[in-house]
Short mmCIF file of C-alpha atoms in Angstrom, two decimals:
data_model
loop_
_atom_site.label_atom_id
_atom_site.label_comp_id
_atom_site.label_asym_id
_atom_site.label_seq_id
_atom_site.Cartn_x
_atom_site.Cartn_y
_atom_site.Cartn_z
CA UNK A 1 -92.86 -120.94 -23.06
CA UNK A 2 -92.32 -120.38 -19.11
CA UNK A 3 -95.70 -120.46 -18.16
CA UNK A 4 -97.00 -123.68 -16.77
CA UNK A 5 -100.99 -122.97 -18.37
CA UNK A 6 -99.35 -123.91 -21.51
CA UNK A 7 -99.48 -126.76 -22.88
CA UNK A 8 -96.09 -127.85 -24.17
CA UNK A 9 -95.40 -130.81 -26.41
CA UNK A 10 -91.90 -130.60 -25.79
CA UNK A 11 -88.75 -131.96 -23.14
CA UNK A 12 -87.10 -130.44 -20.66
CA UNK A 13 -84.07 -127.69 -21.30
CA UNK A 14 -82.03 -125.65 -19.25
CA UNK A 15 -79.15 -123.46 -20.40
CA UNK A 16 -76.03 -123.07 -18.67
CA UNK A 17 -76.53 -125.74 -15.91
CA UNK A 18 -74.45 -126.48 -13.30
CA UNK A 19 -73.16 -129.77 -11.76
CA UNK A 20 -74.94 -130.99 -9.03
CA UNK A 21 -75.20 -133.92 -6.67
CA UNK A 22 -76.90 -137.22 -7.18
CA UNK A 23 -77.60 -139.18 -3.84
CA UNK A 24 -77.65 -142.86 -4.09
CA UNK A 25 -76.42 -146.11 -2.64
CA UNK A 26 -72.92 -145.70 -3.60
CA UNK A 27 -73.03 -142.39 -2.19
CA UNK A 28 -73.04 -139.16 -4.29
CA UNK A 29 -72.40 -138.86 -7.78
CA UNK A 30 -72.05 -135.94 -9.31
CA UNK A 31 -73.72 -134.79 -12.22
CA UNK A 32 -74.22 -132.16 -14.90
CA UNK A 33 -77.39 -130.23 -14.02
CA UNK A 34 -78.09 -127.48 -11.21
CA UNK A 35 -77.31 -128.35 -7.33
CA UNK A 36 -80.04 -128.78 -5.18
CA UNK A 37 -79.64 -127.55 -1.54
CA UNK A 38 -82.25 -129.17 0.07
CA UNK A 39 -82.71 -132.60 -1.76
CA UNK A 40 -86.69 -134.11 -1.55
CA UNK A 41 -87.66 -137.63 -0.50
CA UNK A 42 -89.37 -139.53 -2.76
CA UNK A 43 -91.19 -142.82 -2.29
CA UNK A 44 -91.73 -144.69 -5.26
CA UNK A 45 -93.96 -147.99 -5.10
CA UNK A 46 -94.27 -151.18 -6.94
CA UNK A 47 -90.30 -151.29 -7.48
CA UNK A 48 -90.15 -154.20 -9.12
CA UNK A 49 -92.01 -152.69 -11.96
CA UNK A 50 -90.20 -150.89 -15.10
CA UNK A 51 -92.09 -147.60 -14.28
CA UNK A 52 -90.38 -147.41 -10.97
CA UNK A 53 -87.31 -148.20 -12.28
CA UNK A 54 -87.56 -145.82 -14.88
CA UNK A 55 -89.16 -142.70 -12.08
CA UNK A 56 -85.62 -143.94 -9.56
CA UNK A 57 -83.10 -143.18 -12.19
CA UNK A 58 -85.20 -140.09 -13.10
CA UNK A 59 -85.46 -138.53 -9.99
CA UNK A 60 -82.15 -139.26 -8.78
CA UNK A 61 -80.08 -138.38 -11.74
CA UNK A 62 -81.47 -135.13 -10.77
CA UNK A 63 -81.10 -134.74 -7.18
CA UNK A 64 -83.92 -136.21 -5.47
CA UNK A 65 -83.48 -138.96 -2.88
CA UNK A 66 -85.46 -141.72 -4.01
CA UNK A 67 -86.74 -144.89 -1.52
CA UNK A 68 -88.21 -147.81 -3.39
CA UNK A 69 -90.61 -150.42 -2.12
CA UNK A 70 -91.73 -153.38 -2.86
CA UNK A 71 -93.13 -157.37 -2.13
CA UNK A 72 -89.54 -158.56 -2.34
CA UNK A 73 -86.16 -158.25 -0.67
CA UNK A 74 -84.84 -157.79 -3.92
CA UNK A 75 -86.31 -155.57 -6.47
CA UNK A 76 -85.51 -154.22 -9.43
CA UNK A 77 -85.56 -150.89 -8.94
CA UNK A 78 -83.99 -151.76 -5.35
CA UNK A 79 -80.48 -153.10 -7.17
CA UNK A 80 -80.49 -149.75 -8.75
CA UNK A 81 -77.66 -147.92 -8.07
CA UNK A 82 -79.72 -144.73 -8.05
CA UNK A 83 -82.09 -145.91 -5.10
CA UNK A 84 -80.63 -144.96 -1.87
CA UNK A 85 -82.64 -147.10 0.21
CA UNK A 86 -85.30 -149.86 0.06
CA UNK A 87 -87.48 -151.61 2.32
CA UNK A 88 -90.27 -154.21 1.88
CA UNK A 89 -93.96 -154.15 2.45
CA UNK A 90 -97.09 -156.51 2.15
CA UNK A 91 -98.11 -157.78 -0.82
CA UNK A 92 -101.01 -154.95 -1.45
CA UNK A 93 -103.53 -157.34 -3.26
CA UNK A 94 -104.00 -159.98 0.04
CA UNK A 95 -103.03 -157.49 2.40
CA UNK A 96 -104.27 -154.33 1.53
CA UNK A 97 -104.63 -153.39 5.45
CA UNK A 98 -101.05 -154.02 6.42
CA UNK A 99 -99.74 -152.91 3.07
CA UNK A 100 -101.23 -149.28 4.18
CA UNK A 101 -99.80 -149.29 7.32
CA UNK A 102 -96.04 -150.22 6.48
CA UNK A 103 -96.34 -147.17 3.69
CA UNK A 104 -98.03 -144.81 6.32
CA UNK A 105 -94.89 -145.94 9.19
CA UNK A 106 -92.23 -145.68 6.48
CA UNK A 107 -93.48 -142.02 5.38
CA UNK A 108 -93.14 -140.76 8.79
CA UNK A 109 -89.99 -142.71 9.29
CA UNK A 110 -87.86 -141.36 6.54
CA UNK A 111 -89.69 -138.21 6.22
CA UNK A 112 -91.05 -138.47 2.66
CA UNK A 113 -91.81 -135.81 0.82
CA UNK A 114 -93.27 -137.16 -2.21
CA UNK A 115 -94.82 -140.65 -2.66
CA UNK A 116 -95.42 -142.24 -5.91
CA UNK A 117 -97.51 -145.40 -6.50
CA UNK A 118 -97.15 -147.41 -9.89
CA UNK A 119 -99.42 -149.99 -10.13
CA UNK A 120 -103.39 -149.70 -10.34
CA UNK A 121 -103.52 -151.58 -6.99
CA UNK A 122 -100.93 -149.64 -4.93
CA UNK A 123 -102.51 -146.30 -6.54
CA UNK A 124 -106.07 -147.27 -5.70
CA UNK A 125 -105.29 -148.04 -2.29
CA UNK A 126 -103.04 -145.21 -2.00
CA UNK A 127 -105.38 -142.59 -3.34
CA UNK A 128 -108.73 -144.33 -0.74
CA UNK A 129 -106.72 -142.91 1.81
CA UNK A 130 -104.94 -139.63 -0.11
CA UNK A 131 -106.19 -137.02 2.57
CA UNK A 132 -104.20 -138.99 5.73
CA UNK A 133 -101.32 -139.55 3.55
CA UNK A 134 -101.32 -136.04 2.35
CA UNK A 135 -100.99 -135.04 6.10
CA UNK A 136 -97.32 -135.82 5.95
CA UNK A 137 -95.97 -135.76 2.07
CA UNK A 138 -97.18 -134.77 -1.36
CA UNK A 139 -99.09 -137.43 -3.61
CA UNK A 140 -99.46 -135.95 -7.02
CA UNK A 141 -102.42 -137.88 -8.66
CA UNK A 142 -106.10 -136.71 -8.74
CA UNK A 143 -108.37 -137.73 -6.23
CA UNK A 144 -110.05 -141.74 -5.66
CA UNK A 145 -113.50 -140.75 -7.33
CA UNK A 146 -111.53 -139.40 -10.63
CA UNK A 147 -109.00 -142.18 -10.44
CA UNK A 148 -111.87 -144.81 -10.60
CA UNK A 149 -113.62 -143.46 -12.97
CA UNK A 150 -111.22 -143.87 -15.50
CA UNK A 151 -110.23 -147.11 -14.44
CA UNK A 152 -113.71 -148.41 -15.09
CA UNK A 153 -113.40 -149.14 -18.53
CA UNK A 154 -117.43 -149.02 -18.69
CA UNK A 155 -117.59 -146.29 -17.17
CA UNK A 156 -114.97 -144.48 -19.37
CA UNK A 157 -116.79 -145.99 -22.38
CA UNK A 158 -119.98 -144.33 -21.64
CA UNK A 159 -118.35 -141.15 -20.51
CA UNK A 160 -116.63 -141.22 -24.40
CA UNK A 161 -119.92 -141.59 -25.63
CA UNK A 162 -121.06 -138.05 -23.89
CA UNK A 163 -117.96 -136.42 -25.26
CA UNK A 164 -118.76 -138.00 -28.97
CA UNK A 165 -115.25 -139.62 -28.63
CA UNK A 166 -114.66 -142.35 -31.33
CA UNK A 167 -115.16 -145.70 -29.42
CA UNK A 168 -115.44 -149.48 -30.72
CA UNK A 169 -119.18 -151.08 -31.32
CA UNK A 170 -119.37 -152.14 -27.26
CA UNK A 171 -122.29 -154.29 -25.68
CA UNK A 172 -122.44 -154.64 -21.60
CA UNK A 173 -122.87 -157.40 -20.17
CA UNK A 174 -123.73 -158.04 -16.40
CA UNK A 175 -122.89 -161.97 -15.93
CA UNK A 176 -121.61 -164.23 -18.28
CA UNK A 177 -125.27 -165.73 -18.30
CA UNK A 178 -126.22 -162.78 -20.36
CA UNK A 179 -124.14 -163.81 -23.40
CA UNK A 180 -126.90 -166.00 -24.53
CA UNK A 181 -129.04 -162.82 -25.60
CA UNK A 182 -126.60 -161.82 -28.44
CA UNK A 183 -125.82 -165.15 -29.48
CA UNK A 184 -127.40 -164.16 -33.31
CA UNK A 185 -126.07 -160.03 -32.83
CA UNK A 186 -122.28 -160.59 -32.42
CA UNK A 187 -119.65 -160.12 -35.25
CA UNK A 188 -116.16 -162.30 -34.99
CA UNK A 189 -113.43 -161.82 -33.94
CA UNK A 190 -114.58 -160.05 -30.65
CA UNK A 191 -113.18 -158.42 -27.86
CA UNK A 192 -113.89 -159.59 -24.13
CA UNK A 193 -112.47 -157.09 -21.99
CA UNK A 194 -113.31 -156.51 -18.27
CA UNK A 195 -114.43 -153.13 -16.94
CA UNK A 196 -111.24 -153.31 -14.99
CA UNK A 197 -108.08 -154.76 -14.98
CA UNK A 198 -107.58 -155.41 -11.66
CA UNK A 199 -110.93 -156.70 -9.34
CA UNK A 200 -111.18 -156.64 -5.64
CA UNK A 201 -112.96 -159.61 -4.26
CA UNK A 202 -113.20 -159.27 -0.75
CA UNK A 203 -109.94 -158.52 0.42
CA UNK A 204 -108.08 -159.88 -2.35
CA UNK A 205 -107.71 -158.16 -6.00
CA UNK A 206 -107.34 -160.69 -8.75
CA UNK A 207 -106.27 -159.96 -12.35
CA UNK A 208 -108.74 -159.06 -15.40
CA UNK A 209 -107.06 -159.79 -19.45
CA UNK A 210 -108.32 -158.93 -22.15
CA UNK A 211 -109.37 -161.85 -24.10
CA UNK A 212 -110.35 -162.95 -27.87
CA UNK A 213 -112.94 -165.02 -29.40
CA UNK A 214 -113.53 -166.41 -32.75
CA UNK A 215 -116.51 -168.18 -32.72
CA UNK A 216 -119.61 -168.06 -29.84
CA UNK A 217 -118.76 -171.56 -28.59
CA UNK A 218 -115.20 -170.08 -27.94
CA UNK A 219 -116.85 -166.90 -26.59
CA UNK A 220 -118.51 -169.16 -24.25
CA UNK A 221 -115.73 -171.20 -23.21
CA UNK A 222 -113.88 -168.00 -21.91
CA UNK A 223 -117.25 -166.58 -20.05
CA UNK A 224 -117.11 -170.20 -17.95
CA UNK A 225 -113.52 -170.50 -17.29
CA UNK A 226 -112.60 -166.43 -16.39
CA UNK A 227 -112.75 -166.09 -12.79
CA UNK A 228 -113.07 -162.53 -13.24
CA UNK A 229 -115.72 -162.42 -15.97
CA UNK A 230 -117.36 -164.17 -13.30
CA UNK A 231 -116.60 -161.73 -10.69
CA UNK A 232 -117.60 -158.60 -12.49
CA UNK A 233 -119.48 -156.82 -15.30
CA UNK A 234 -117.24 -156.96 -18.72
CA UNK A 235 -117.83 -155.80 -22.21
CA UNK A 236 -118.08 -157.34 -25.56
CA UNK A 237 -116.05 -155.01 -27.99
CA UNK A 238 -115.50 -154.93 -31.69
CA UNK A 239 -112.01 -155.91 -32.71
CA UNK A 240 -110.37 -152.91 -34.22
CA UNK A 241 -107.58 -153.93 -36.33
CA UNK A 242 -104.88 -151.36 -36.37
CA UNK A 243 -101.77 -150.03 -34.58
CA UNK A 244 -101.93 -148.93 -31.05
CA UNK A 245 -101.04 -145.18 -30.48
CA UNK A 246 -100.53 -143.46 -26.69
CA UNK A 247 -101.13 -139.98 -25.84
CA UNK A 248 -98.94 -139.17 -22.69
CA UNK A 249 -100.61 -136.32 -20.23
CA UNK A 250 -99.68 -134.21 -16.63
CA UNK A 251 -102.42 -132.42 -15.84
CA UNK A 252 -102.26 -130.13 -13.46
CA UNK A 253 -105.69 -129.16 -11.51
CA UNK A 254 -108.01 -129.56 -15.22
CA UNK A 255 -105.63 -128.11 -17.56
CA UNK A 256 -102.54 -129.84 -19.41
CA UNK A 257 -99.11 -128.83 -18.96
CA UNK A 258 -97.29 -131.52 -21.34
CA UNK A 259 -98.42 -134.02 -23.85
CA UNK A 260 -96.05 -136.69 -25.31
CA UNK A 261 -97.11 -139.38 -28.22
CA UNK A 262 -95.88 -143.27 -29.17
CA UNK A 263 -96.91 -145.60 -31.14
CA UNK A 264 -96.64 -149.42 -30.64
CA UNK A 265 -94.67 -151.11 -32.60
CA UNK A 266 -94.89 -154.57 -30.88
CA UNK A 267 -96.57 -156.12 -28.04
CA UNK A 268 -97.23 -158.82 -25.56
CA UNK A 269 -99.43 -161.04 -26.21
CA UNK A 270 -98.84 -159.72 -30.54
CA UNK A 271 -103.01 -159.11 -30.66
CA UNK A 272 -103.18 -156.34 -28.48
CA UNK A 273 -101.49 -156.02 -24.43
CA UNK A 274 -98.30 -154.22 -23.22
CA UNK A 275 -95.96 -152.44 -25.77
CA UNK A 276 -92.24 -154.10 -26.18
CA UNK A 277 -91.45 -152.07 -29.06
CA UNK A 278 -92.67 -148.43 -29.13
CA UNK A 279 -91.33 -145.16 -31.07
CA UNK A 280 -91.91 -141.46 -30.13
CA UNK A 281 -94.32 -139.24 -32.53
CA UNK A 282 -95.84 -136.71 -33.03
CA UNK A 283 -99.01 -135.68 -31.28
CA UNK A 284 -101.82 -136.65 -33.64
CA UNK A 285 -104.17 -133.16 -33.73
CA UNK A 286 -107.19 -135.82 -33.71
CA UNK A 287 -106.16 -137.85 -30.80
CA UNK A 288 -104.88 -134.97 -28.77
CA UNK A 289 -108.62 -133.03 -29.03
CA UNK A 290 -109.89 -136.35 -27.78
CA UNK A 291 -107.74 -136.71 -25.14
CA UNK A 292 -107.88 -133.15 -24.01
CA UNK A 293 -111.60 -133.20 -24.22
CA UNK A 294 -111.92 -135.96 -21.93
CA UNK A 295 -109.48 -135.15 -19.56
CA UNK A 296 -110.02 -131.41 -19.07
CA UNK A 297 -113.82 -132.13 -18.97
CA UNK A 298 -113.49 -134.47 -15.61
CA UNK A 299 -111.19 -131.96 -14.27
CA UNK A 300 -108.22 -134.21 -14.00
CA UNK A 301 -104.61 -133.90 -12.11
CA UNK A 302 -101.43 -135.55 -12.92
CA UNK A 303 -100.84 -138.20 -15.26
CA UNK A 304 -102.37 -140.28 -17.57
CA UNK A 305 -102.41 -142.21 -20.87
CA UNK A 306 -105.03 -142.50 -23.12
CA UNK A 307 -104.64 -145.21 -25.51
CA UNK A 308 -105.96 -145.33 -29.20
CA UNK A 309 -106.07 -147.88 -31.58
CA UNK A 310 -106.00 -146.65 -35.61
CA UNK A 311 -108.19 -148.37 -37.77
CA UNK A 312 -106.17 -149.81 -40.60
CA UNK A 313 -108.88 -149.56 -43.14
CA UNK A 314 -110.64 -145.79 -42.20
CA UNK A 315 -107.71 -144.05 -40.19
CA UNK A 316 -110.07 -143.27 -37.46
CA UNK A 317 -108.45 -143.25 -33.99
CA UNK A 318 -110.83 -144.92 -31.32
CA UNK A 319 -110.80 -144.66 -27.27
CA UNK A 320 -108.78 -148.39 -25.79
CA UNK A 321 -108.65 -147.12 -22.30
CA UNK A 322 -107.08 -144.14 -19.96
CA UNK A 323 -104.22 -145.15 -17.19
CA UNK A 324 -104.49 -142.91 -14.61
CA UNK A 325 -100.83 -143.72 -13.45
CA UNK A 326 -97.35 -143.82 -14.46
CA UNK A 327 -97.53 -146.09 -17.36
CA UNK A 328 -95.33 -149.07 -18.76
CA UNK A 329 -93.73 -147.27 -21.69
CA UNK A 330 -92.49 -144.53 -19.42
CA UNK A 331 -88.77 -145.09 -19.95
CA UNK A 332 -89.72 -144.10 -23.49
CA UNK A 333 -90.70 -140.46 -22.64
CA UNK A 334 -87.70 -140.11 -20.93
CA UNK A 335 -85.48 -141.25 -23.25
CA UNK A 336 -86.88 -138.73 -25.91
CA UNK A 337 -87.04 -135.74 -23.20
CA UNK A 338 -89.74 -135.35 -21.64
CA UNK A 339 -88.94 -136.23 -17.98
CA UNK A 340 -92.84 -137.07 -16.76
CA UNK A 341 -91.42 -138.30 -12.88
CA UNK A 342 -89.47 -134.79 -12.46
CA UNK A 343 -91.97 -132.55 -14.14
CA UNK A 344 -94.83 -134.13 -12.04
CA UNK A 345 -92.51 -133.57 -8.54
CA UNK A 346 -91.77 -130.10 -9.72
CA UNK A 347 -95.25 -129.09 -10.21
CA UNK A 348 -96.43 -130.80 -6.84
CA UNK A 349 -94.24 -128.67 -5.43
CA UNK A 350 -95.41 -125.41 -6.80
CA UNK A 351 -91.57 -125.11 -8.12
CA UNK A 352 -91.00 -123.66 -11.36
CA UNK A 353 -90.64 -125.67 -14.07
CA UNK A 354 -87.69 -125.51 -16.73
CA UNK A 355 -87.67 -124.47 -20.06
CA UNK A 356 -88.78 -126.74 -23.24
CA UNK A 357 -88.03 -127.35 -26.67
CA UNK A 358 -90.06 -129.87 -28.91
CA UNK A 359 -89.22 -133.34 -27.76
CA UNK A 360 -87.13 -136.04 -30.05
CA UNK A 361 -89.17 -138.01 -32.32
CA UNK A 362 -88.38 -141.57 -33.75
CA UNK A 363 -86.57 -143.04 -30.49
CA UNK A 364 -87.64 -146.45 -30.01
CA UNK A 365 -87.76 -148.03 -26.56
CA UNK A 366 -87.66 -151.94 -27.03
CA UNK A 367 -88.16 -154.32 -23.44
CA UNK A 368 -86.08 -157.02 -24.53
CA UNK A 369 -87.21 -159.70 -22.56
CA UNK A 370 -90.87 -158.90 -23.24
CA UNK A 371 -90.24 -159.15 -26.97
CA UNK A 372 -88.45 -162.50 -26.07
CA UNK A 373 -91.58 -163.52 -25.04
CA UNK A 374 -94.07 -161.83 -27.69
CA UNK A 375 -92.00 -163.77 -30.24
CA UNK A 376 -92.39 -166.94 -27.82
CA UNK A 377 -96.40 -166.22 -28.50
CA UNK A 378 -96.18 -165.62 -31.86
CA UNK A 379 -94.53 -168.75 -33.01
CA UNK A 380 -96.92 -170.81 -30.79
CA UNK A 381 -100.17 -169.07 -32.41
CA UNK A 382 -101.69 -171.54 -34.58
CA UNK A 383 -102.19 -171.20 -38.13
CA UNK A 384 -106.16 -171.62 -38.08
CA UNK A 385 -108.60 -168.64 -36.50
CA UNK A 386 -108.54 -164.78 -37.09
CA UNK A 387 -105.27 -164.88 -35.58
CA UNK A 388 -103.70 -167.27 -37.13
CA UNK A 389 -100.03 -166.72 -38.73
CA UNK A 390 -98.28 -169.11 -41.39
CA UNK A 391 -95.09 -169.88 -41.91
CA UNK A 392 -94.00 -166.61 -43.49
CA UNK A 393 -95.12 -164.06 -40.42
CA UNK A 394 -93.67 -166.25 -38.19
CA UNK A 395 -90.00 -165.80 -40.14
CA UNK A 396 -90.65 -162.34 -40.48
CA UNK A 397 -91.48 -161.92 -36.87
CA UNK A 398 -87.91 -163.99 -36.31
CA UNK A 399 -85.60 -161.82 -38.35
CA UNK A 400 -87.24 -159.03 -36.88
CA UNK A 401 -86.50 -160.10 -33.64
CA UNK A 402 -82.80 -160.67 -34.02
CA UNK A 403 -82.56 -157.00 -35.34
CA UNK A 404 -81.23 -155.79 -32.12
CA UNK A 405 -79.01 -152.81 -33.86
CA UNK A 406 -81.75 -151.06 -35.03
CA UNK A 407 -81.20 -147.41 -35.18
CA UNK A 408 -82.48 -144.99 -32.63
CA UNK A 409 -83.67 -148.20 -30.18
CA UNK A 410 -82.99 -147.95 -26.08
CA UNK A 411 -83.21 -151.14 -24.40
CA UNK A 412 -85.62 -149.90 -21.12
CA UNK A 413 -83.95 -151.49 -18.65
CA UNK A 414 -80.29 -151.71 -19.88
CA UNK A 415 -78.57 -148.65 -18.98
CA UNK A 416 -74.41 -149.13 -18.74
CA UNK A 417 -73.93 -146.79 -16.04
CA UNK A 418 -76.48 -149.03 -13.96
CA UNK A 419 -76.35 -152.40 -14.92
CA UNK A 420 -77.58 -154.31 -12.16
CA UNK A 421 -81.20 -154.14 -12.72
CA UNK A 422 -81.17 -155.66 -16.55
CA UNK A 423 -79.29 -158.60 -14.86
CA UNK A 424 -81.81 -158.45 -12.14
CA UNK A 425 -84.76 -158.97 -14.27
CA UNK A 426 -82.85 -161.47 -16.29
CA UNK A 427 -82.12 -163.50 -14.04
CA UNK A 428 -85.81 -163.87 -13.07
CA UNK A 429 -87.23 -163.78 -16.26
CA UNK A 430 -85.22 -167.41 -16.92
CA UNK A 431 -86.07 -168.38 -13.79
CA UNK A 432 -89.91 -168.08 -14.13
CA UNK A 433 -89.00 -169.57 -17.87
CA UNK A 434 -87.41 -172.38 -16.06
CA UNK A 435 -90.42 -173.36 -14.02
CA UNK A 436 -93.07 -173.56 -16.62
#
């Protein structure tokens, strides 16, 4: 198990550790696992995202320094007690320019070793300029070409297609004009999904959903008022009903070194977005060939998550969409061992990585305040459509929303040795609530 070719489905295990030192705001803490002399710098992005939060306790709980970053003075990694220092930058999607330069100053400034971006934006920026950046610290993610290609959902669609990956019944479409031409082809409900999530017009980036019609005059409706249907090619997908299932990669230089699996439980908005209720599982031998195939045959690096959905009536597990990034669920892997931050910043650093035993399956991770508001959708869905819900989901979705002692469940950003970041986003969650 020590070599890293392997690929390991497992978390990280060491015997006999020692106690070692944790640097962070409140100074050093220390804790059980082996001292390291020379402690790195890392730079994590984005830090008011629960990836970063989740990558700052990582990596400090065992020994790196860790500087977050972010649009605001306050952030919620940044009022973790395991994030040494903070400063603010830009906001990336207006000022792209400027948002470069305060990361490229900062680098040099604290002497970074590592740098981390978390959201699509900061990592396509980021990874535009990798080589300059790589002058001065690592940045463990594959190169701008690779990174794009997988966040082109079209793209990635016709690249499944090559690799006979299962994908849903997809048409292209250049311009919302083009709807028009398979007025009499389409089946409802239907997908409209953007190529990607996150368009650059100019030199702002504006946001691409996912969206749902029933009918062609509400197919319509969304082509006209989308900005960025307008703005871009999109897709017209077959709705898959099913559960959502993740398979969690690092790659390092084409080959995989772990894998990790979840399942979605619940999500925001409840027909299909970001997980609030997820569970560790098993790798699926079906999903994990696809995966593998896909990513070992564009000769990726670092990490990524390729999403699945399972059709309910055939059990066949077909492509969503690849993040070529830390991921939202992240605190999840964690939780059930497998330490994705630390293992990445090992390998990037040619150090050797630990042993591994088979991670812990069944843990739930559960974003509270996310599933505050995916019950907020569900009771508001009307009754009507292919999405409808009575009276009788709706309770059930209640009761199982007050469940909150549900065995094996982590609440991602609650953590009593560091509180202040759950109060942090809580805080603003009510606050946004508060000015709807």
């Amino acid at each position: 198990m020590q070599s890293r070719r392997k690929v390991i489905t497992g978390a990280i295990y060491r015997k006999n550790d020692a106690p070692r030192n944790c640097y962070c705001k409140h100074g050093i803490i220390n804790l059980e696992s082996k001292m390291i002399n020379n402690p790195i710098r890392v730079l994590v992005t984005d830090g008011n995202t629960r990836p970063a939060l989740a990558a700052t306790r990582s990596l400090a709980r065992r020994g790196y320094k860790v500087t977050t970053a972010s649009e605001t003075s306050e952030s919620l990694s940044g009022k973790s007690k395991y994030c040494l220092e903070s400063f603010i930058y830009p906001e990336p999607k207006r000022k792209s320019k400027e948002f470069l330069e305060v990361i490229r100053r900062e680098i040099q400034k604290r002497q970074i070793d590592i740098l981390l971006p978390m959201t699509e934006i900061t990592t396509n920026l980021i990874l535009q300029e990798k080589s300059t950046f790589e002058i001065n610290c690592k940045v463990p993610f594959p190169d701008y070409d690779l990174f794009t290609m997988v966040s082109d959902k079209g793209r990635l669609i016709r690249i499944a297609q090559e690799y006979d990956i299962p994908i849903p019944g997809t048409v292209f479409v250049d311009c919302p004009e083009e709807i028009c031409k398979y007025k009499e082809s389409l089946s409802y409900p239907i997908v409209v999904k953007p190529t990607r999530s996150r368009i650059p017009i100019g030199e702002e980036w504006i946001s691409a959903g996912v969206r749902y019609a029933d009918t062609y005059d509400e197919l319509q409706k969304i082509c006209e008022e989308d900005r960025a249907l307008q703005a871009a090619p999109f897709m017209l997908q077959q709705y898959i009903e099913g559960e959502g299932r993740g398979v969690f990669y690092l790659y390092d230089k084409g080959k995989p070194l772990v894998i990790f699996a979840h399942r979605r439980i619940r999500e925001k908005p409840p027909t299909g977005g970001v997980s609030v209720l997820c569970e560790s599982i098993p790798v699926n031998d079906g999903m994990r060939e696809y995966g593998e195939k896909l990513l070992t045959g564009i000769g990726w690096s670092g990490v990524a998550m390729v999403e699945f959905k399972i059709c309910r009536r055939t059990g066949v597990p077909y492509l969503m969409e690849v993040n070529g990034r830390f991921w939202g669920s992240l605190q999840l892997a964690i939780d059930a061992g497998v330490d994705f931050p630390y293992i990445l910043c090992q390998a990037s650093l040619s150090k050797e990585l630990p042993q591994f035993r088979p991670y812990k399956t069944g843990v739930r991770n559960r974003w509270l305040l996310g599933d505050l508001d995916s019950l907020y959708l569900t009771l508001k869905t009307n009754v009507n459509g292919a999405f409808g819900l009575g009276i009788r989901e709706k309770s059930h979705a209640i009761i199982e929303f007050l469940n909150v002692f549900q065995r094996n469940t982590r609440y991602e950003t609650w953590d009593v040795q560091d509180p202040a970041p759950f109060f942090k986003e809580l805080k603003c969650h009510f606050q946004r609530a508060k000015s709807r």
